[in-house]
Short mmCIF file of C-alpha atoms in Angstrom, two decimals:
data_model
loop_
_atom_site.label_atom_id
_atom_site.label_comp_id
_atom_site.label_asym_id
_atom_site.label_seq_id
_atom_site.Cartn_x
_atom_site.Cartn_y
_atom_site.Cartn_z
CA UNK L 20 -0.93 13.56 -42.43
CA UNK L 21 -4.41 14.21 -42.30
CA UNK L 22 -4.11 13.08 -38.76
CA UNK L 23 -2.03 15.83 -38.02
CA UNK L 24 -2.79 18.80 -40.32
CA UNK L 25 -6.18 18.98 -38.69
CA UNK L 26 -5.06 19.37 -35.44
CA UNK L 27 -2.80 21.85 -36.66
CA UNK L 28 -5.94 23.73 -38.46
CA UNK L 29 -7.84 23.52 -35.56
CA UNK L 30 -5.08 24.82 -33.58
CA UNK L 31 -4.81 27.96 -35.90
CA UNK L 32 -9.27 28.40 -35.58
CA UNK L 33 -8.31 28.70 -31.87
CA UNK L 34 -5.31 31.03 -32.11
CA UNK L 35 -7.00 33.08 -34.03
CA UNK L 36 -10.34 33.54 -32.41
CA UNK L 37 -9.01 33.56 -29.25
CA UNK L 38 -7.04 36.49 -30.42
CA UNK L 39 -8.65 39.39 -27.85
CA UNK L 40 -10.78 42.08 -29.88
CA UNK L 41 -9.41 45.64 -29.80
CA UNK L 42 -10.31 48.35 -26.86
CA UNK L 43 -12.30 50.98 -27.94
CA UNK L 44 -9.16 53.78 -27.56
CA UNK L 45 -7.16 51.12 -29.27
CA UNK L 46 -8.98 51.45 -32.52
CA UNK L 47 -9.17 54.96 -31.78
CA UNK L 48 -5.02 55.29 -32.05
CA UNK L 49 -4.89 53.13 -34.46
CA UNK L 50 -7.02 55.13 -37.05
CA UNK L 51 -5.48 58.35 -35.88
CA UNK L 52 -2.29 57.03 -36.50
CA UNK L 53 -3.04 55.55 -39.59
CA UNK L 54 -4.67 58.76 -41.40
CA UNK L 55 -1.47 60.98 -39.40
CA UNK L 56 1.35 59.28 -40.29
CA UNK L 57 0.41 57.81 -44.02
CA UNK L 58 2.80 58.57 -46.59
CA UNK L 59 0.25 59.88 -49.11
CA UNK L 60 -3.89 59.38 -48.58
CA UNK L 61 -6.06 59.93 -50.58
CA UNK L 62 -10.66 59.64 -50.40
CA UNK L 63 -13.45 61.16 -51.27
CA UNK L 64 -16.22 62.40 -49.40
CA UNK L 65 -20.05 63.38 -50.21
CA UNK L 66 -21.05 66.23 -48.14
CA UNK L 67 -25.08 66.94 -47.24
CA UNK L 68 -24.76 70.34 -45.80
CA UNK L 69 -28.53 71.64 -44.15
CA UNK L 70 -29.62 74.50 -44.28
CA UNK L 71 -32.27 75.39 -41.09
CA UNK L 72 -33.40 79.01 -43.13
CA UNK L 73 -34.93 77.53 -46.02
CA UNK L 74 -35.15 73.66 -45.65
CA UNK L 75 -32.69 73.25 -48.03
CA UNK L 76 -29.91 69.96 -48.22
CA UNK L 77 -26.84 70.47 -50.85
CA UNK L 78 -25.13 67.91 -51.56
CA UNK L 79 -21.27 68.18 -52.16
CA UNK L 80 -18.41 66.28 -53.11
CA UNK L 81 -15.16 66.28 -52.68
CA UNK L 82 -11.86 65.02 -53.56
CA UNK L 83 -9.21 65.25 -51.21
CA UNK L 84 -5.47 63.85 -52.23
CA UNK L 85 -2.56 64.94 -48.91
CA UNK L 86 1.02 64.02 -49.52
CA UNK L 87 3.83 63.98 -46.59
CA UNK L 88 5.83 66.79 -46.79
CA UNK L 89 7.99 67.57 -44.02
CA UNK L 90 9.88 71.00 -45.22
CA UNK L 91 6.29 72.57 -44.95
CA UNK L 92 5.09 74.36 -41.38
CA UNK L 93 1.56 71.93 -41.78
CA UNK L 94 3.73 68.96 -42.76
CA UNK L 95 2.51 68.32 -46.18
CA UNK L 96 0.99 68.50 -49.27
CA UNK L 97 -2.19 68.49 -50.06
CA UNK L 98 -5.09 68.51 -53.50
CA UNK L 99 -8.59 69.31 -52.75
CA UNK L 100 -11.24 69.62 -55.63
CA UNK L 101 -14.97 69.69 -56.12
CA UNK L 102 -17.05 71.23 -59.23
CA UNK L 103 -15.44 73.86 -60.28
CA UNK L 104 -13.03 74.42 -57.72
CA UNK L 105 -9.60 73.73 -56.70
CA UNK L 106 -7.79 74.04 -53.69
CA UNK L 107 -3.88 73.75 -53.22
CA UNK L 108 -0.90 73.99 -50.33
CA UNK L 109 2.20 72.54 -52.91
CA UNK L 110 5.56 73.39 -50.63
CA UNK L 111 3.87 76.32 -48.40
CA UNK L 112 2.19 77.93 -51.79
CA UNK L 113 -1.43 77.87 -51.06
CA UNK L 114 -3.79 78.82 -53.72
CA UNK L 115 -7.87 78.28 -54.89
CA UNK L 116 -8.32 78.16 -58.52
CA UNK L 117 -11.77 78.76 -60.04
CA UNK L 118 -13.34 76.64 -63.35
CA UNK L 119 -16.05 79.74 -63.02
CA UNK L 120 -13.74 82.39 -63.82
CA UNK L 121 -10.56 80.95 -65.44
CA UNK L 122 -8.47 82.53 -62.47
CA UNK L 123 -5.53 81.16 -59.45
CA UNK L 124 -5.74 82.52 -56.35
CA UNK L 125 -2.39 82.71 -54.78
CA UNK L 126 -2.64 84.08 -51.00
CA UNK L 127 0.46 85.81 -48.73
CA UNK L 128 2.06 84.01 -46.66
CA UNK L 129 0.61 86.07 -43.35
CA UNK L 130 -2.73 84.33 -44.65
CA UNK L 131 -1.89 81.00 -45.05
CA UNK L 132 -2.36 79.46 -41.38
CA UNK L 133 -5.74 81.25 -40.82
CA UNK L 134 -6.79 80.10 -44.60
CA UNK L 135 -5.72 76.49 -43.54
CA UNK L 136 -7.31 76.42 -40.88
CA UNK L 137 -10.77 77.26 -41.86
CA UNK L 138 -11.27 75.78 -45.47
CA UNK L 139 -13.61 73.36 -45.25
CA UNK L 140 -11.75 70.74 -47.22
CA UNK L 141 -8.85 70.09 -44.06
CA UNK L 142 -11.35 70.93 -40.90
CA UNK L 143 -13.81 68.24 -42.46
CA UNK L 144 -11.63 65.47 -43.41
CA UNK L 145 -10.15 62.73 -40.81
CA UNK L 146 -6.84 64.72 -40.95
CA UNK L 147 -8.11 67.80 -39.27
CA UNK L 148 -10.56 65.95 -36.88
CA UNK L 149 -8.46 64.04 -35.57
CA UNK L 150 -5.91 67.08 -35.11
CA UNK L 151 -8.75 68.65 -33.05
CA UNK L 152 -10.68 67.25 -29.61
CA UNK L 153 -10.23 65.64 -27.14
CA UNK L 154 -12.98 63.08 -28.05
CA UNK L 155 -14.62 60.45 -26.28
CA UNK L 156 -15.79 57.57 -26.42
CA UNK L 157 -19.78 57.10 -26.35
CA UNK L 158 -20.44 53.48 -27.53
CA UNK L 159 -20.84 51.24 -30.33
CA UNK L 160 -23.29 52.80 -33.49
CA UNK L 161 -25.81 50.39 -36.01
CA UNK L 162 -25.03 52.49 -39.41
CA UNK L 163 -26.62 50.72 -42.18
CA UNK L 164 -26.42 46.93 -40.79
CA UNK L 165 -22.66 47.82 -40.23
CA UNK L 166 -21.71 48.62 -36.01
CA UNK L 167 -18.62 51.04 -35.83
CA UNK L 168 -17.61 53.07 -32.30
CA UNK L 169 -18.61 56.36 -32.36
CA UNK L 170 -16.29 59.36 -30.73
CA UNK L 171 -17.26 62.67 -29.39
CA UNK L 172 -15.87 66.00 -29.73
CA UNK L 173 -17.65 69.11 -27.91
CA UNK L 174 -16.76 71.86 -29.68
CA UNK L 175 -18.32 74.68 -27.77
CA UNK L 176 -20.92 75.66 -25.27
CA UNK L 177 -21.39 78.53 -24.72
CA UNK L 178 -24.22 81.56 -24.70
CA UNK L 179 -23.90 84.04 -27.16
CA UNK L 180 -26.55 87.11 -26.97
CA UNK L 181 -28.70 85.02 -24.42
CA UNK L 182 -28.33 82.23 -27.30
CA UNK L 183 -27.08 78.36 -25.69
CA UNK L 184 -24.73 77.64 -28.60
CA UNK L 185 -24.06 73.31 -28.61
CA UNK L 186 -21.29 72.15 -31.47
CA UNK L 187 -21.08 68.63 -31.28
CA UNK L 188 -18.72 66.82 -33.41
CA UNK L 189 -19.51 63.24 -34.05
CA UNK L 190 -17.08 60.40 -35.74
CA UNK L 191 -17.52 56.83 -36.46
CA UNK L 192 -15.12 54.28 -36.96
CA UNK L 193 -14.96 51.06 -39.28
CA UNK L 194 -13.37 49.10 -36.30
CA UNK L 195 -12.48 46.55 -38.72
CA UNK L 196 -10.17 48.08 -40.68
CA UNK L 197 -9.51 51.19 -38.21
CA UNK L 198 -11.26 53.93 -40.98
CA UNK L 199 -13.67 57.27 -40.90
CA UNK L 200 -16.55 55.57 -42.39
CA UNK L 201 -18.84 58.88 -41.52
CA UNK L 202 -18.46 62.51 -39.64
CA UNK L 203 -21.08 64.37 -38.30
CA UNK L 204 -21.46 67.97 -36.79
CA UNK L 205 -24.19 69.46 -35.04
CA UNK L 206 -25.02 73.00 -34.55
CA UNK L 207 -28.16 72.91 -31.25
CA UNK L 208 -29.33 76.90 -30.52
CA UNK L 209 -31.44 76.75 -26.96
CA UNK L 210 -30.77 72.99 -27.68
CA UNK L 211 -32.93 73.37 -30.27
CA UNK L 212 -31.40 71.62 -33.78
CA UNK L 213 -30.17 74.44 -35.54
CA UNK L 214 -27.60 72.64 -38.18
CA UNK L 215 -26.87 69.10 -39.11
CA UNK L 216 -24.01 68.43 -41.85
CA UNK L 217 -23.31 64.70 -42.07
CA UNK L 218 -19.83 63.47 -44.01
CA UNK L 219 -19.85 60.23 -45.64
CA UNK L 220 -16.08 59.50 -46.65
CA UNK L 221 -15.29 56.58 -49.33
CA UNK L 222 -12.03 55.79 -51.66
CA UNK L 223 -9.53 55.44 -48.85
CA UNK L 224 -5.64 54.81 -50.90
CA UNK L 225 -2.97 54.65 -48.24
CA UNK L 226 0.02 54.49 -50.73
CA UNK L 227 3.95 55.35 -50.81
CA UNK L 228 5.04 58.53 -51.20
CA UNK L 229 5.46 58.69 -55.36
CA UNK L 230 5.63 60.91 -57.92
CA UNK L 231 5.65 64.39 -56.30
CA UNK L 232 1.97 66.12 -55.69
CA UNK L 233 1.21 68.43 -58.57
CA UNK L 234 -1.46 69.67 -59.54
CA UNK L 235 -1.77 71.11 -63.69
CA UNK L 236 -3.45 75.11 -64.37
CA UNK L 237 -5.59 74.93 -67.22
CA UNK L 238 -4.17 77.14 -69.74
CA UNK L 239 -5.31 80.32 -69.46
CA UNK L 240 -6.23 81.18 -66.75
CA UNK L 241 -5.08 84.31 -64.54
CA UNK L 242 -3.45 84.53 -61.58
CA UNK L 243 -3.88 87.35 -59.13
CA UNK L 244 -3.00 87.27 -55.59
CA UNK L 245 -5.58 87.03 -52.55
CA UNK L 246 -7.00 91.41 -51.37
CA UNK L 247 -5.88 92.13 -55.16
CA UNK L 248 -8.08 95.12 -55.87
CA UNK L 249 -11.31 93.76 -58.61
CA UNK L 250 -11.78 96.12 -60.69
CA UNK L 251 -15.27 96.63 -60.46
CA UNK L 252 -15.18 96.70 -57.17
CA UNK L 253 -14.53 99.98 -53.75
CA UNK L 254 -12.47 99.50 -50.92
CA UNK L 255 -15.10 99.87 -47.41
CA UNK L 256 -15.77 103.32 -47.86
CA UNK L 257 -14.53 105.57 -44.83
CA UNK L 258 -16.57 107.26 -42.25
CA UNK L 259 -17.33 110.91 -43.63
CA UNK L 260 -17.84 109.94 -47.48
CA UNK L 261 -20.60 110.71 -49.71
CA UNK L 262 -22.83 107.41 -49.13
CA UNK L 263 -23.19 105.76 -52.73
CA UNK L 264 -26.90 106.79 -53.69
CA UNK L 265 -28.93 103.85 -54.97
CA UNK L 266 -32.23 103.00 -56.22
CA UNK L 267 -34.03 99.22 -55.38
CA UNK L 268 -37.13 97.85 -54.76
CA UNK L 269 -38.00 95.71 -51.43
CA UNK L 270 -40.20 92.60 -50.73
CA UNK L 271 -43.52 94.52 -51.76
CA UNK L 272 -42.72 95.44 -54.68
CA UNK L 273 -41.78 99.59 -53.60
CA UNK L 274 -39.24 102.02 -54.74
CA UNK L 275 -36.26 103.28 -52.30
CA UNK L 276 -33.85 105.16 -53.45
CA UNK L 277 -31.25 106.66 -50.11
CA UNK L 278 -30.89 109.90 -51.39
CA UNK L 279 -35.17 110.48 -50.67
CA UNK L 280 -34.03 109.19 -47.28
CA UNK L 281 -32.17 112.65 -46.26
CA UNK L 282 -32.97 114.35 -42.48
CA UNK L 283 -32.83 111.07 -41.76
CA UNK L 284 -30.08 108.14 -40.09
CA UNK L 285 -29.99 104.90 -41.97
CA UNK L 286 -28.57 101.55 -41.61
CA UNK L 287 -27.37 99.27 -44.06
CA UNK L 288 -27.62 96.17 -43.23
CA UNK L 289 -25.95 93.60 -45.78
CA UNK L 290 -25.93 90.10 -45.11
CA UNK L 291 -26.12 86.45 -46.59
CA UNK L 292 -28.43 83.64 -46.12
CA UNK L 293 -25.16 81.55 -45.62
CA UNK L 294 -24.00 83.52 -42.91
CA UNK L 295 -24.32 82.56 -38.92
CA UNK L 296 -23.61 85.94 -38.08
CA UNK L 297 -26.05 87.42 -39.87
CA UNK L 298 -28.17 85.87 -38.62
CA UNK L 299 -27.31 86.72 -34.67
CA UNK L 300 -27.76 90.04 -35.70
CA UNK L 301 -30.90 89.71 -37.47
CA UNK L 302 -31.88 87.66 -33.90
CA UNK L 303 -31.51 90.64 -31.65
CA UNK L 304 -33.39 92.80 -34.01
CA UNK L 305 -36.43 90.86 -33.39
CA UNK L 306 -35.90 90.89 -29.79
CA UNK L 307 -39.32 92.39 -28.09
CA UNK L 308 -37.11 94.83 -26.13
CA UNK L 309 -35.12 96.02 -29.68
CA UNK L 310 -36.24 99.18 -31.68
CA UNK L 311 -34.60 100.99 -33.11
CA UNK L 312 -33.86 104.53 -32.23
CA UNK L 313 -36.79 106.58 -33.78
CA UNK L 314 -34.33 108.58 -36.53
CA UNK L 315 -32.65 105.44 -38.20
CA UNK L 316 -34.39 103.67 -41.01
CA UNK L 317 -33.07 100.27 -40.77
CA UNK L 318 -32.80 98.61 -44.89
CA UNK L 319 -31.94 94.78 -45.49
CA UNK L 320 -29.91 94.56 -48.42
CA UNK L 321 -28.34 91.08 -49.70
CA UNK L 322 -25.68 91.50 -52.64
CA UNK L 323 -25.07 87.18 -52.55
CA UNK L 324 -28.30 85.45 -52.78
CA UNK L 325 -31.48 86.22 -55.50
CA UNK L 326 -34.89 87.75 -55.40
CA UNK L 327 -36.47 83.91 -55.34
CA UNK L 328 -33.98 82.53 -52.89
CA UNK L 329 -34.46 86.13 -50.63
CA UNK L 330 -38.43 85.20 -50.83
CA UNK L 331 -37.97 81.68 -49.38
CA UNK L 332 -35.43 82.38 -47.09
CA UNK L 333 -38.22 85.44 -45.45
CA UNK L 334 -40.86 82.47 -45.19
CA UNK L 335 -38.67 81.16 -41.92
CA UNK L 336 -36.94 84.15 -40.91
CA UNK L 337 -38.47 87.05 -40.34
CA UNK L 338 -36.29 90.58 -41.15
CA UNK L 339 -38.46 93.77 -39.53
CA UNK L 340 -37.15 95.61 -41.50
CA UNK L 341 -37.97 96.35 -45.40
CA UNK L 342 -35.78 93.71 -47.32
CA UNK L 343 -33.97 95.37 -51.28
CA UNK L 344 -33.17 92.42 -53.57
CA UNK L 345 -30.87 92.79 -56.13
CA UNK L 346 -28.39 94.24 -54.40
CA UNK L 347 -25.02 93.23 -55.75
CA UNK L 348 -23.95 96.79 -57.85
CA UNK L 349 -24.75 97.96 -54.14
CA UNK L 350 -22.60 95.55 -52.79
CA UNK L 351 -19.52 96.67 -55.16
CA UNK L 352 -20.45 100.21 -54.72
CA UNK L 353 -19.87 99.75 -50.60
CA UNK L 354 -16.68 97.49 -51.42
CA UNK L 355 -18.75 95.16 -49.45
CA UNK L 356 -16.35 91.77 -48.87
CA UNK L 357 -17.67 90.00 -45.58
CA UNK L 358 -20.79 89.72 -44.02
CA UNK L 359 -22.63 91.23 -42.45
CA UNK L 360 -21.51 94.57 -43.08
CA UNK L 361 -23.32 97.25 -41.74
CA UNK L 362 -22.89 101.15 -43.56
CA UNK L 363 -24.75 104.14 -40.82
CA UNK L 364 -25.90 107.21 -43.08
CA UNK L 365 -26.40 110.05 -40.91
CA UNK L 366 -28.97 113.21 -42.44
CA UNK L 367 -26.46 114.29 -45.03
CA UNK L 368 -25.73 111.33 -46.43
CA UNK L 369 -22.50 110.48 -45.71
CA UNK L 370 -21.22 107.36 -43.81
CA UNK L 371 -20.90 108.06 -40.46
CA UNK L 372 -19.67 104.57 -38.94
CA UNK L 373 -18.78 101.39 -40.73
CA UNK L 374 -19.15 97.80 -38.88
CA UNK L 375 -17.92 94.50 -40.85
CA UNK L 376 -18.89 91.68 -38.36
CA UNK L 377 -21.57 91.19 -35.51
CA UNK L 378 -20.56 93.20 -32.18
CA UNK L 379 -23.04 93.40 -29.62
CA UNK L 380 -21.87 96.81 -28.77
CA UNK L 381 -22.22 98.27 -32.15
CA UNK L 382 -25.62 96.70 -32.49
CA UNK L 383 -26.98 98.47 -28.87
CA UNK L 384 -26.01 102.13 -30.68
CA UNK L 385 -28.64 101.70 -32.65
CA UNK L 386 -31.30 100.69 -29.94
CA UNK L 387 -34.36 103.58 -29.17
#
């Protein structure tokens, strides 16, 4: 019996060993199909989010569960979680749950599509990545002793305000099980490294549909509609309104009071550290050929970040006008909810112009 068993075993080994390896395109399509056709998929991921302005790297741990639901436009429900926060989309209802202030915010239908496209739970997941592209094969890459197939998608290659912006996405697929193990998002300005975000995925579970996906909100949480007015905040001020007076200290410790600047126009630049367009605006103001009109006094206000963070930020980023710290209450008084927001106050202390977001055209209006 042994003389028949041994040749059979060798034949089986020969057949397995001669099975041709999958091509790079077959590996990519296999991984894509595995993710996008899953009935239920869960995984964890750790993000290393670099802040090039501070030289710091934030480590963010997230979990994501997706379950097929053909009755909603997205094609699936999901629950994303991280420290003190959850983001859920179940039966077409989008909500964010904050453990810090015990609130549940529900989003109207008009906002759902934009929120689903922009949230990092999906956009930094294999599901979101495979829905984008086109991806091209770069080659085999070794990471921590393992060989992966690396694929590239160039998301942006353009010029913004004389700055060359290149945004590259890299995914690394393990050919042995056809799952994405790593993702790298690499941003370059004028050919120089600006910001890299690295993601490591783990604990993949592919399963049948099972019970309906739910998220149990803790008792005592307050629900509110997205866009609902906060009782401690104002709307964005309108042109012609009297600008609320304030008194703050600048980075040197000198007192700055708005009403004492009457007779000149005052430009209030509400910005925050983690804001790309805020940084681009600062770069514009730092250009050698940019000078403010002689009757404009520019001021930088940050309602979000602490003085300690601003001190560290200013050590790396030159802000060419006074920086006013501890501006949280001023931000509320001016109804600031998005960054950057600019207010131009006229000589009599009234709002002359309001600009929410970055605008080349508006910035040129303030130039000498």
